[in-house]
Each structure stands twice: as C-alpha cells, then as structure tokens.
Tab-separated table of C-alpha atoms and ligand atoms in Angstrom:
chain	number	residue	atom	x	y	z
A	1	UNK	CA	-13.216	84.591	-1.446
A	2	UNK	CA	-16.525	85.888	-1.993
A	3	UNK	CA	-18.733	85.213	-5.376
A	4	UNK	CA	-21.972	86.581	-6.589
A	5	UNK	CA	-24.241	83.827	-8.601
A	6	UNK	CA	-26.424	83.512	-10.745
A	7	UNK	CA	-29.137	80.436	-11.302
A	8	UNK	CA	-31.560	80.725	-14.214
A	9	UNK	CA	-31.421	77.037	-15.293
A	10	UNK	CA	-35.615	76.748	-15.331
A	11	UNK	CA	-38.300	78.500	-13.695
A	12	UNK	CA	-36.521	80.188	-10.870
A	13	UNK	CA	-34.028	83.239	-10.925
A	14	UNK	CA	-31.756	82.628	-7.818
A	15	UNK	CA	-29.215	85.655	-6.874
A	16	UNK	CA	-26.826	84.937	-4.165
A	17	UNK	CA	-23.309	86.213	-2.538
A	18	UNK	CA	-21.371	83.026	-0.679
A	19	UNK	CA	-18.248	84.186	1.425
A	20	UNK	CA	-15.754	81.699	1.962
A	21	UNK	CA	-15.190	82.888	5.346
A	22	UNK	CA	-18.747	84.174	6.260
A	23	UNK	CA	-20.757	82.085	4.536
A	24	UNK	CA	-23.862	82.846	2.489
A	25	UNK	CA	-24.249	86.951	2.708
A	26	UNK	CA	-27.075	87.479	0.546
A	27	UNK	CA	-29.631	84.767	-1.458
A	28	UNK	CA	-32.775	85.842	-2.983
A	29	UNK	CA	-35.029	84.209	-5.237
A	30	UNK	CA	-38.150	85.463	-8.253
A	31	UNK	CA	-40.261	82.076	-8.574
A	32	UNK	CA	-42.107	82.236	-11.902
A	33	UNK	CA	-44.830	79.469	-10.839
A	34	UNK	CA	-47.405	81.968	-11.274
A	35	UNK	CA	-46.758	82.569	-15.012
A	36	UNK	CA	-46.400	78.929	-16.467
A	37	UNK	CA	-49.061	77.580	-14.145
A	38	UNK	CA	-51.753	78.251	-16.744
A	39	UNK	CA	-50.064	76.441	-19.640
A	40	UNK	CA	-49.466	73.155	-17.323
A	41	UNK	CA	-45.716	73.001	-17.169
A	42	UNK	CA	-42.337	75.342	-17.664
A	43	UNK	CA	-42.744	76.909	-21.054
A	44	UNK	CA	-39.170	78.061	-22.169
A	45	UNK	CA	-39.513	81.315	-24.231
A	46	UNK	CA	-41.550	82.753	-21.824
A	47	UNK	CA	-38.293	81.305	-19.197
A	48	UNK	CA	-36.005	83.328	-20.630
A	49	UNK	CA	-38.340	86.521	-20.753
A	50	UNK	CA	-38.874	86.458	-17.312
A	51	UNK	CA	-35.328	86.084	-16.506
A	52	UNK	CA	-33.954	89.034	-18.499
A	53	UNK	CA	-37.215	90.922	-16.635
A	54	UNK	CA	-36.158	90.348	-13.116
A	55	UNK	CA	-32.044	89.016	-12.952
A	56	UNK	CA	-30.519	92.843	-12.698
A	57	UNK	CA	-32.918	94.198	-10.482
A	58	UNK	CA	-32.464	90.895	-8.197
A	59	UNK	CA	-28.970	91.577	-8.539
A	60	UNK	CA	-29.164	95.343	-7.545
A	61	UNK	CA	-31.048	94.211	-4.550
A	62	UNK	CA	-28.230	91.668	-3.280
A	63	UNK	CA	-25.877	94.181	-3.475
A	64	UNK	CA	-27.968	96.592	-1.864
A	65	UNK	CA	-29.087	94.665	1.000
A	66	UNK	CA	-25.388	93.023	1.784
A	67	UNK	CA	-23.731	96.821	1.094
A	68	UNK	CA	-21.577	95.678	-1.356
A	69	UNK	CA	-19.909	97.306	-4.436
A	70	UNK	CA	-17.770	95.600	-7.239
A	71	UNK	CA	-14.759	96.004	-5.431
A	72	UNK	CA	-16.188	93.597	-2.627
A	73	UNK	CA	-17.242	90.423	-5.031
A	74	UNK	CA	-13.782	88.566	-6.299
A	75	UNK	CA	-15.831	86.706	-8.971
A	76	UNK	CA	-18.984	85.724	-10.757
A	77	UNK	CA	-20.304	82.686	-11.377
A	78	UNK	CA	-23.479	81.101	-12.840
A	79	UNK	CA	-25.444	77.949	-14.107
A	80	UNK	CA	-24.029	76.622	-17.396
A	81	UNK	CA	-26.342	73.508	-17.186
A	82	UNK	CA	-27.634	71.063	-16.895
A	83	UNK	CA	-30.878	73.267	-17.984
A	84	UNK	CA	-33.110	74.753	-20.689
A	85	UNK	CA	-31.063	76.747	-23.247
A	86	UNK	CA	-32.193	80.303	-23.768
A	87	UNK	CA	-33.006	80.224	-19.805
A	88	UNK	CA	-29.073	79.682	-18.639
A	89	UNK	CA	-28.203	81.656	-21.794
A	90	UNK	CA	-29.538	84.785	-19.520
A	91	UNK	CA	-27.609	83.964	-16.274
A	92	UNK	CA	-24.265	83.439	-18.645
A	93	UNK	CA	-24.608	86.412	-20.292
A	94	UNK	CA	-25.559	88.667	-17.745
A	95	UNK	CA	-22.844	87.194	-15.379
A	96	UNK	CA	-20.379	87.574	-18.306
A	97	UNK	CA	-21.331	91.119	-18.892
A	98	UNK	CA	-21.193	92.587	-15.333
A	99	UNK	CA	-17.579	90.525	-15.328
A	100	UNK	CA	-16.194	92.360	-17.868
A	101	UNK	CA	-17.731	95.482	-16.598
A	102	UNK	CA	-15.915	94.930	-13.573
A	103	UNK	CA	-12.638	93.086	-14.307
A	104	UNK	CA	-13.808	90.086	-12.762
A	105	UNK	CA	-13.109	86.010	-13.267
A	106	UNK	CA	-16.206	84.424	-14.339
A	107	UNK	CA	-16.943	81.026	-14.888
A	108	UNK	CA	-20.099	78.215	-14.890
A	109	UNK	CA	-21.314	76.169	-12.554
A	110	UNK	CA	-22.913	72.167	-13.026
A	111	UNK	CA	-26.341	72.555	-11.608
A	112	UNK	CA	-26.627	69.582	-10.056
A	113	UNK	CA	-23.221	70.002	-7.975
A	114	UNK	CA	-25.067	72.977	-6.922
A	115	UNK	CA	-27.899	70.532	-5.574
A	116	UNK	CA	-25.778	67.825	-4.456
A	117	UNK	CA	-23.368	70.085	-1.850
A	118	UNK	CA	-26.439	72.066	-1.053
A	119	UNK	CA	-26.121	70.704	2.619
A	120	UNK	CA	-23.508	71.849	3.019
A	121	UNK	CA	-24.898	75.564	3.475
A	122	UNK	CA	-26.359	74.162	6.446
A	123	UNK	CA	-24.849	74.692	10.428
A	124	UNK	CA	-23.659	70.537	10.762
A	125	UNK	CA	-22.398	69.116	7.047
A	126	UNK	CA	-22.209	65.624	5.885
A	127	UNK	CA	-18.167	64.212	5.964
A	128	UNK	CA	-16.978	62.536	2.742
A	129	UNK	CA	-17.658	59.978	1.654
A	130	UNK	CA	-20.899	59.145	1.555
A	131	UNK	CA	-23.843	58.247	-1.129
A	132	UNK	CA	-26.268	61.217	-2.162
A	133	UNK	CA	-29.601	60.569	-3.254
A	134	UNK	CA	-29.967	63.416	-5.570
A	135	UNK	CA	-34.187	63.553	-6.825
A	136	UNK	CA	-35.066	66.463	-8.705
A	137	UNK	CA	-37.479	67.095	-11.772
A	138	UNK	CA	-34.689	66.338	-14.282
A	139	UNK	CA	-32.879	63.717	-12.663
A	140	UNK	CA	-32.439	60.550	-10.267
A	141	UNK	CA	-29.155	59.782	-9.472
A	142	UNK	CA	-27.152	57.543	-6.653
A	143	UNK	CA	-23.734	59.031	-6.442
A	144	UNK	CA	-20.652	57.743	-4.278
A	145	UNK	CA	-19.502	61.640	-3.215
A	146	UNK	CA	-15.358	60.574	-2.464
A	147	UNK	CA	-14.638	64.339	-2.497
A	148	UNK	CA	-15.768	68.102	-4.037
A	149	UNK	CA	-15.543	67.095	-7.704
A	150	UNK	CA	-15.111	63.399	-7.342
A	151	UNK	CA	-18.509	61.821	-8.320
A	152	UNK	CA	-19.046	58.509	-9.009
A	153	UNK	CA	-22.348	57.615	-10.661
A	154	UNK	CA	-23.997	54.317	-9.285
A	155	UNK	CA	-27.757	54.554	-10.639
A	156	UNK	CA	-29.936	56.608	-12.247
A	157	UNK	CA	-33.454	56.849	-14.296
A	158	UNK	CA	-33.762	54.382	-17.298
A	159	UNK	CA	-36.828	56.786	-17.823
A	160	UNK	CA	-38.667	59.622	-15.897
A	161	UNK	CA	-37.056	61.286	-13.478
A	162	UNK	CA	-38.310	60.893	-10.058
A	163	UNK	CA	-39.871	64.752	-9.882
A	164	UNK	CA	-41.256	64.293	-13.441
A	165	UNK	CA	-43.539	61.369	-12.067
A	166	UNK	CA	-44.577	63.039	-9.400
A	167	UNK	CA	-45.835	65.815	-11.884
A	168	UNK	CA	-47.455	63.932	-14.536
A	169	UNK	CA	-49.036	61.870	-12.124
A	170	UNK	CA	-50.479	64.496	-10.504
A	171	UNK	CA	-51.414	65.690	-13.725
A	172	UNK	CA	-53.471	62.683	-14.337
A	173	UNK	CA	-54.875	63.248	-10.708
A	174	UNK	CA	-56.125	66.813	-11.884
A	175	UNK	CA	-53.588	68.691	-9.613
A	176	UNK	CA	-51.977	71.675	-11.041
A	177	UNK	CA	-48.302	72.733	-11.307
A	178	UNK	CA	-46.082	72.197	-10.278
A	179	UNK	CA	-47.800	69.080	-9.084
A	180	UNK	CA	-45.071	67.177	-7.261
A	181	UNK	CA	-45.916	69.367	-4.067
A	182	UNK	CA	-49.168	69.332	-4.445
A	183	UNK	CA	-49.492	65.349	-5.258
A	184	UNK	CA	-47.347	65.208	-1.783
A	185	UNK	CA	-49.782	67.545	0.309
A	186	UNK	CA	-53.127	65.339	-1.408
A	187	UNK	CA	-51.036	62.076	-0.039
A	188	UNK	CA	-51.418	63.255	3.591
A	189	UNK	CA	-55.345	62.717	3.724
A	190	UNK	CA	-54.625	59.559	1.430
A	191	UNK	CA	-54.885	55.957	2.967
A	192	UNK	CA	-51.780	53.863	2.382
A	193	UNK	CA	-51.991	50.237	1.222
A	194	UNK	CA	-55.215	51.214	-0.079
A	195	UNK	CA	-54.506	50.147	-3.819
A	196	UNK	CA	-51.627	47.641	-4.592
A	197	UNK	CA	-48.647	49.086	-6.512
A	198	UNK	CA	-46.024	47.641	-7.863
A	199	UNK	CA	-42.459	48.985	-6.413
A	200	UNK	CA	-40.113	49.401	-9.417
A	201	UNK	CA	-37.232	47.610	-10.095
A	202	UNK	CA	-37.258	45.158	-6.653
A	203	UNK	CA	-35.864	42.236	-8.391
A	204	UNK	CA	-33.341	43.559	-10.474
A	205	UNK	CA	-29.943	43.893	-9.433
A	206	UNK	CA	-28.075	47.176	-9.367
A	207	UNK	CA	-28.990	50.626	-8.573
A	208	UNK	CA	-30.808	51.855	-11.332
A	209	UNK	CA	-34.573	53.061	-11.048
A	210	UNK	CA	-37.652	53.307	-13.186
A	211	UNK	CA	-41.096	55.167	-12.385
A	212	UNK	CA	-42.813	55.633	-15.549
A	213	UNK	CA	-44.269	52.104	-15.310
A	214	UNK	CA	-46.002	54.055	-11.732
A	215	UNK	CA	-47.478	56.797	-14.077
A	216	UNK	CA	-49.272	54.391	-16.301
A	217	UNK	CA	-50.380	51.897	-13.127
A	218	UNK	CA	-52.132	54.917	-12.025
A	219	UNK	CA	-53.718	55.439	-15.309
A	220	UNK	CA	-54.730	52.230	-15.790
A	221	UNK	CA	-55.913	52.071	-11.931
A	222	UNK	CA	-58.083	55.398	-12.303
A	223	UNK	CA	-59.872	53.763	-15.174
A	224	UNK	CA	-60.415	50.212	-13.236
A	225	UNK	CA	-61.885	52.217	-10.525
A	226	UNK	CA	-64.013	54.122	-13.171
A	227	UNK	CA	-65.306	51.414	-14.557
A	228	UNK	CA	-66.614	49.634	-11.835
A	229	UNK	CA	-67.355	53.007	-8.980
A	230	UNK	CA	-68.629	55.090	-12.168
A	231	UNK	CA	-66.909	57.722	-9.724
A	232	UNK	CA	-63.841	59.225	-8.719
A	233	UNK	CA	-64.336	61.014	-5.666
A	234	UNK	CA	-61.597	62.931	-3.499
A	235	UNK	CA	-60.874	60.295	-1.503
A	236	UNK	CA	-60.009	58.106	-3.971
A	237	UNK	CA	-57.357	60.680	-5.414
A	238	UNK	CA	-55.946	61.101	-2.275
A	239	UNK	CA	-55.294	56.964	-1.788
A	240	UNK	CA	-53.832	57.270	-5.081
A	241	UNK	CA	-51.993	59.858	-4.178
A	242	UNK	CA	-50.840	58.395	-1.370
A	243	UNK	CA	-50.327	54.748	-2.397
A	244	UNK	CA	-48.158	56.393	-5.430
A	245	UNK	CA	-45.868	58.146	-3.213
A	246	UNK	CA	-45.489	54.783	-0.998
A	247	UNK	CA	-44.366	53.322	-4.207
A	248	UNK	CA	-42.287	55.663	-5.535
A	249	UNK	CA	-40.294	56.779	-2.225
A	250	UNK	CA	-39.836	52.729	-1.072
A	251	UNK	CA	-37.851	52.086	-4.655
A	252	UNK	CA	-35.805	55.189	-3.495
A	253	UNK	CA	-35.080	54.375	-0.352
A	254	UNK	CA	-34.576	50.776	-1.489
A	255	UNK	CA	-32.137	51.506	-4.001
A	256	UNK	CA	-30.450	53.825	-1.615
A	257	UNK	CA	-29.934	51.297	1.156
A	258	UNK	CA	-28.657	48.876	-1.281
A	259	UNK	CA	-25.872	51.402	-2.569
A	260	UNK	CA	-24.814	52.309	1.260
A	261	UNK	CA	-24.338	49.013	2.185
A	262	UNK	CA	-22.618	48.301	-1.133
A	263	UNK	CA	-19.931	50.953	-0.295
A	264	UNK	CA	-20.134	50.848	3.343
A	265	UNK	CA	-20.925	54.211	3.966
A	266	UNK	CA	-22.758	55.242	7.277
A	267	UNK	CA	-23.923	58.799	5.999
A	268	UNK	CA	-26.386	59.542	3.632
A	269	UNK	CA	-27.314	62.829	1.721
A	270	UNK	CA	-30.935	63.746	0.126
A	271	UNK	CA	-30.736	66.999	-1.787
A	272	UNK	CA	-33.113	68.341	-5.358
A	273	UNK	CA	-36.780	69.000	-5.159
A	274	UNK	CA	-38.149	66.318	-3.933
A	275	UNK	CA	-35.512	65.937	-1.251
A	276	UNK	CA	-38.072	68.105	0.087
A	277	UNK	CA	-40.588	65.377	0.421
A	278	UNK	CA	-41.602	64.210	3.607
A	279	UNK	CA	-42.162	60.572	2.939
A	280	UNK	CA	-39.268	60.499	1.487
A	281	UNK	CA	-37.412	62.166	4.549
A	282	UNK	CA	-39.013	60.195	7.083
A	283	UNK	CA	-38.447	56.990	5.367
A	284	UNK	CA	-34.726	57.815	4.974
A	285	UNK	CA	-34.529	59.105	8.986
A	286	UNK	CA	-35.605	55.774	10.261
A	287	UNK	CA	-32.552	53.744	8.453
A	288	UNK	CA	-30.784	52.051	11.014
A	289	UNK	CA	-27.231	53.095	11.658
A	290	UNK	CA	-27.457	55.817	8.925
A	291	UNK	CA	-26.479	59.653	9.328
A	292	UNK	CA	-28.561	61.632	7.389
A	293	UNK	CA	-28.164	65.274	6.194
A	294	UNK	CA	-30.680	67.331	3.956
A	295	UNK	CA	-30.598	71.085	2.825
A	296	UNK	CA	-33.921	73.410	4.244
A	297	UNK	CA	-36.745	73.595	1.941
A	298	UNK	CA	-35.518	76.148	0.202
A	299	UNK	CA	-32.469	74.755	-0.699
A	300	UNK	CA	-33.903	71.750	-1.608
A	301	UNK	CA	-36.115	72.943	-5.286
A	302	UNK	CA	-33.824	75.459	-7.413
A	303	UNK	CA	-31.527	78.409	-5.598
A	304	UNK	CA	-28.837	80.972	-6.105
A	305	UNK	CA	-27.153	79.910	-2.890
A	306	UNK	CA	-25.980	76.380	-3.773
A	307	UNK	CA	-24.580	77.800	-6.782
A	308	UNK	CA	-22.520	80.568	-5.069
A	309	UNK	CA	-21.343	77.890	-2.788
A	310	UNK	CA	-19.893	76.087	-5.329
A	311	UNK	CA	-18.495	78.683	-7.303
A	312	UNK	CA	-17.152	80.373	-4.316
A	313	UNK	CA	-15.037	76.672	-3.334
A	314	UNK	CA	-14.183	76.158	-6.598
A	315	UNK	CA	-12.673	79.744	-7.129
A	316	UNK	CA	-10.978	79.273	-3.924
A	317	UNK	CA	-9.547	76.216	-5.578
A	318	UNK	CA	-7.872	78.138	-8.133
A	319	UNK	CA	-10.622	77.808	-10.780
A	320	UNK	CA	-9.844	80.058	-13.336
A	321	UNK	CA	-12.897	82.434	-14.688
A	322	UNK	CA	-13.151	82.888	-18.940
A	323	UNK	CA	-14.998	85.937	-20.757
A	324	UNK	CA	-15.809	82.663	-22.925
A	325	UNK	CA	-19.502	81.865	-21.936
A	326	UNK	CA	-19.867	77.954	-22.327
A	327	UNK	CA	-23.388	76.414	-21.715
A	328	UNK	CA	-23.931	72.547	-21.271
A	329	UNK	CA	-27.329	72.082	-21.406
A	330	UNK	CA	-26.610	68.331	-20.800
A	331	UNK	CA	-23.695	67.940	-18.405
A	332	UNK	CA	-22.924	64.709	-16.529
A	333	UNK	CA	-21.143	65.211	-13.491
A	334	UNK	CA	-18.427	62.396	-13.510
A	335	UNK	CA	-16.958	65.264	-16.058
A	336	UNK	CA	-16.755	67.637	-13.439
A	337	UNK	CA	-12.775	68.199	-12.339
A	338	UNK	CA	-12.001	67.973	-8.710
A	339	UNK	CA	-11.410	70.772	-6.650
B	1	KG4	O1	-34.567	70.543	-8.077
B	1	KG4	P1	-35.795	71.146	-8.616
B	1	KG4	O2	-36.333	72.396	-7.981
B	1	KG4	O3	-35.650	71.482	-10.126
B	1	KG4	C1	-34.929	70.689	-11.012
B	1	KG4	O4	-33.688	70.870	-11.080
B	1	KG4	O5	-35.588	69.822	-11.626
B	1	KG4	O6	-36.908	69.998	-8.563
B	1	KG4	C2	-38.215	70.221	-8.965
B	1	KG4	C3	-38.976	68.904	-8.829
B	1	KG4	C4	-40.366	68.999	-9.438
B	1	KG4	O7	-40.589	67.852	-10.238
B	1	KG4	C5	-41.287	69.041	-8.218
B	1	KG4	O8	-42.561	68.515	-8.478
B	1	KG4	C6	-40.515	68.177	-7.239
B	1	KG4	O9	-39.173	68.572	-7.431
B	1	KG4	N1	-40.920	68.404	-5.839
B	1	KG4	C7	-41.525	67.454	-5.079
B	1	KG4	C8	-41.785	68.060	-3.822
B	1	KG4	N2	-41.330	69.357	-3.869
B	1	KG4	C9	-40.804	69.539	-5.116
B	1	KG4	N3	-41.841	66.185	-5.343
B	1	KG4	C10	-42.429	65.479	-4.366
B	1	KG4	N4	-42.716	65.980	-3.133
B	1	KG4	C11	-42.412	67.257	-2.815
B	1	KG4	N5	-42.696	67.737	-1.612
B	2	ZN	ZN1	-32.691	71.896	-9.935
C-alpha cells in the first residue's frame, strides 16, 4: 500500500509518499518561519496563502523525484486536525481534488497520531505498550499507547502547552520565533541552579502538568533582578534560560516516570517539537531500566512523513477514503478507531 500525504496543519507544508513495504519513498518539507517571524508568532491568513503557494509544486516534486505517476499511489491522505482552520482546509482540499482527479480513496489523518507513531519511521521501533510523552506547541499529553488506535489519555496541560512556554518565555527573554529552539540553544551557555524555580505540579497527585505559572516566575524574576542589578545582561538571560528549561523538562520527566511506573511499562516514547530538546532527551536517557525511542529532528517539529505513515497503516487496515472532506480542528485522540 503506498499513500501520498499531505500536512498543512500550521506553519509547515509537509509532502510525503510512505510504502507499506518500502517504507518512506519520498518526504519533503516548505518551512514558512521566514514569513511569520516578523509578526512574532504563526499568523493564519497568511498560513493558508502560503500553503496554496507551495502544496502542488511540492507535490509535483515528490512525484518527480520518487518517478511516480497516479497509477503508483493507492490513496491520499492528509491532516484533518488538530490545527488552524483555513491552513488544513488547503491540505483537504487539495488532497480531495487530486483524489477525485485520479479515482483515488482519500481520507484525514489526527495530527497528533502522526506525532505520536513518528518513531516508528525510524530503523529500531518502540513495541506496544508503552507511555508516550507527546510535547509539542499545542499540546502535552501522557498517553498509555496499548495498540495503533488505542490511546489512553493519562495527563495533559491544565494550561499552556509545553512548546507554548517555551515560546512566550522566550518571548519575554527577547528571543525571536519560533523561540522554543532558540530559548533551548541560549540555555546551553546558561548556569543551572542559578535562580530557584519552582517545578510545577510536584505535590499533586496524578499526571497532569502546568507551566504557565513558569512563564510568569520568569516575569516576575526578570523584574526582581531589574530592580535591584538595574541590568539585564546576557548572562543573566541565559541562567534564565537555562534554569527555565531545568524546570520545565524535570516536571516532564517527573510526570513521565510516575505514569511508567504506574502502568509498568519499561519503554518510553518522546515525539512533537520539543521531543527535539536535548535536556529533555538526556534527562529521559538516563532513567533507569527504561527503553527509550525518539523520531530524528526532523520528525520531531511538523512533517509529511508521519502523516503518510499513518495513513498508509490505516489504509492497509481497510480504512475506507470519502470525497467528503471533514476537518477537526480540535480532535482528541481517545476518538480515534483502532486499526
Ligand atoms: O510539533 P510541533 O512542530 O508543532 C505543533 O504541532 O505544535 O512543535 C512546535 C513546538 C514549538 O512550540 C517549538 O518552540 C517547540 O516545539 N520546540 C522546542 C524545541 N524545538 C521545537 N522546544 C524546546 N526545545 C527545542 N529544542
Ligand atoms: Zn505538530
């Protein structure tokens, strides 16, 4: 089975072609960092725009550079959410469009199932079951993985997501966007231990987390340090910096030890954007006893290839395609069907 995808959920147009038998054929990728940088964050009109401008000729190229026609691909899937609006509105109707032009199934794909079985585009894959840490700019979710499809939510943001605290707060540290990068790289000349933080959610039972209460300690802390240094020099961002992402990656891997042991579970998964953290990775590594699989960079932030994966499982699960384009902006995953 052999699918051609298409992600256009936020800032990133991601083409790809998964074969079942293969593997991933083709996965390419237009970034549009460049043109929201100057406003701060994603703005979404401008999204869409540059989605319609690049998703056929992305397309064109896939085919071009994996010499394959219409009568090759057996189906076409793309993101129907979780996302902005008018940006998956271009993947769905473009995918829907080149179905019908070609007599193909066609059917969505949950974003986030795309991250979560991103590893397993990699050479050695996790085994079910185990508990994915899935940390992107959207979301924060521990989720018991029994199976493909069979997700059980155990925790998740009562407010930011993990990869929106990383941004504002490196907003309020004067980085640029996307900051949460950029906040990570600052953190590496930063001293750790420098500036007590508080680590959310330590005494509270359960698997939940919380990390705008970091956002405002930083705040607060920048104007402390104001007031009695008059300055804040570069080193004293980077402590920040680095003293935040302490914080913020110990309640992660806190929460995250607490749900393996919980379950039992020996094997771990990191995937989303700031799987891609190092801290984060590193802290995670030195677990004791625990297996632990990530995607490569790349597969880590947004990407056409962990959306062809899924759609090319799913179709070879007997998922049927529909000309009828359905978009969940907000889709939880414990509605997903197994597969
Ligand atoms: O998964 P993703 O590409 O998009 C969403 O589905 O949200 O995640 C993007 C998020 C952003 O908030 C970005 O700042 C964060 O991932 N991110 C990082 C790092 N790389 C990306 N956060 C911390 N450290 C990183 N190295
Ligand atoms: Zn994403």
């Amino acid at each position: 089975m052999r699918v051609l995808a298409i992600e256009s959920s936020c800032d990133e147009t991601g083409i790809a072609i998964y074969d079942t038998k293969l593997g991933l054929m083709s996965h390419l990728l237009y970034s549009q960092i460049k043109l929201h940088a100057q406003y701060g964050g994603v703005v979404p009109e401008l999204a869409s725009r540059d989605h319609v401008r690049v998703v056929l000729p992305l397309i064109d190229q896939a085919l071009q550079e994996t010499k394959l026609s219409s009568k090759d691909i057996d189906a076409i899937v793309y993101t129907a959410g979780p996302g902005l609006i008018g940006a998956l509105m271009v993947g769905a109707t473009t995918a829907s469009s080149i179905a019908m032009a070609w007599g193909k199934p066609c059917f969505g794909i949950n974003h986030m199932e795309g991250h979560l079985l991103a590893p397993m585009l990699e050479e050695t894959t996790p085994t079910f079951p185990y508990i994915a840490l899935l940390v992107s700019g959207g979301h924060t979710m521990l989720i018991d993985v029994k199976g493909f499809g069979r997700y059980e939510l155990m925790g998740e943001s009562l407010d930011d997501a993990v990869g929106e605290a990383f941004d504002k707060t490196a907003k309020v540290l004067g980085l640029g966007y996307p900051g949460g990068p950029q906040l990570a790289n600052l953190a590496t000349l930063g001293q750790a231990n420098k500036y007590p933080f508080p680590i959310p959610m330590k005494h509270k039972e359960g698997f939940d987390f919380s990390f705008s209460g970091l956002k405002t300690h930083v705040v607060n802390l920048i104007r402390k340090i104001e007031k009695e240094e008059g300055l804040i020099t570069d080193q004293i961002r980077a402590d920040i910096a680095k003293c935040f992402e302490e914080a913020t990656t110990d309640s992660l891997v806190r929460q995250t030890q607490k749900a393996l042991k919980a379950k039992g579970y020996k094997t771990c998964v990191i995937a989303g954007g700031v799987g891609a953290n190092l801290c984060l990775r590193r802290k995670l590594t030195a677990l004791p006893d625990i297996q632990l699989y990530y995607p490569r960079f790349e597969f880590c932030t947004d990407n056409g290839a962990m959306i062809a994966y899924v759609g090319a499982k799913r179709l070879e699960s007997g998922e049927k395609g529909s000309l009828h384009i359905q978009l969940r902006p907000r889709w939880p995953m414990s509605e997903l069907l197994p597969f």
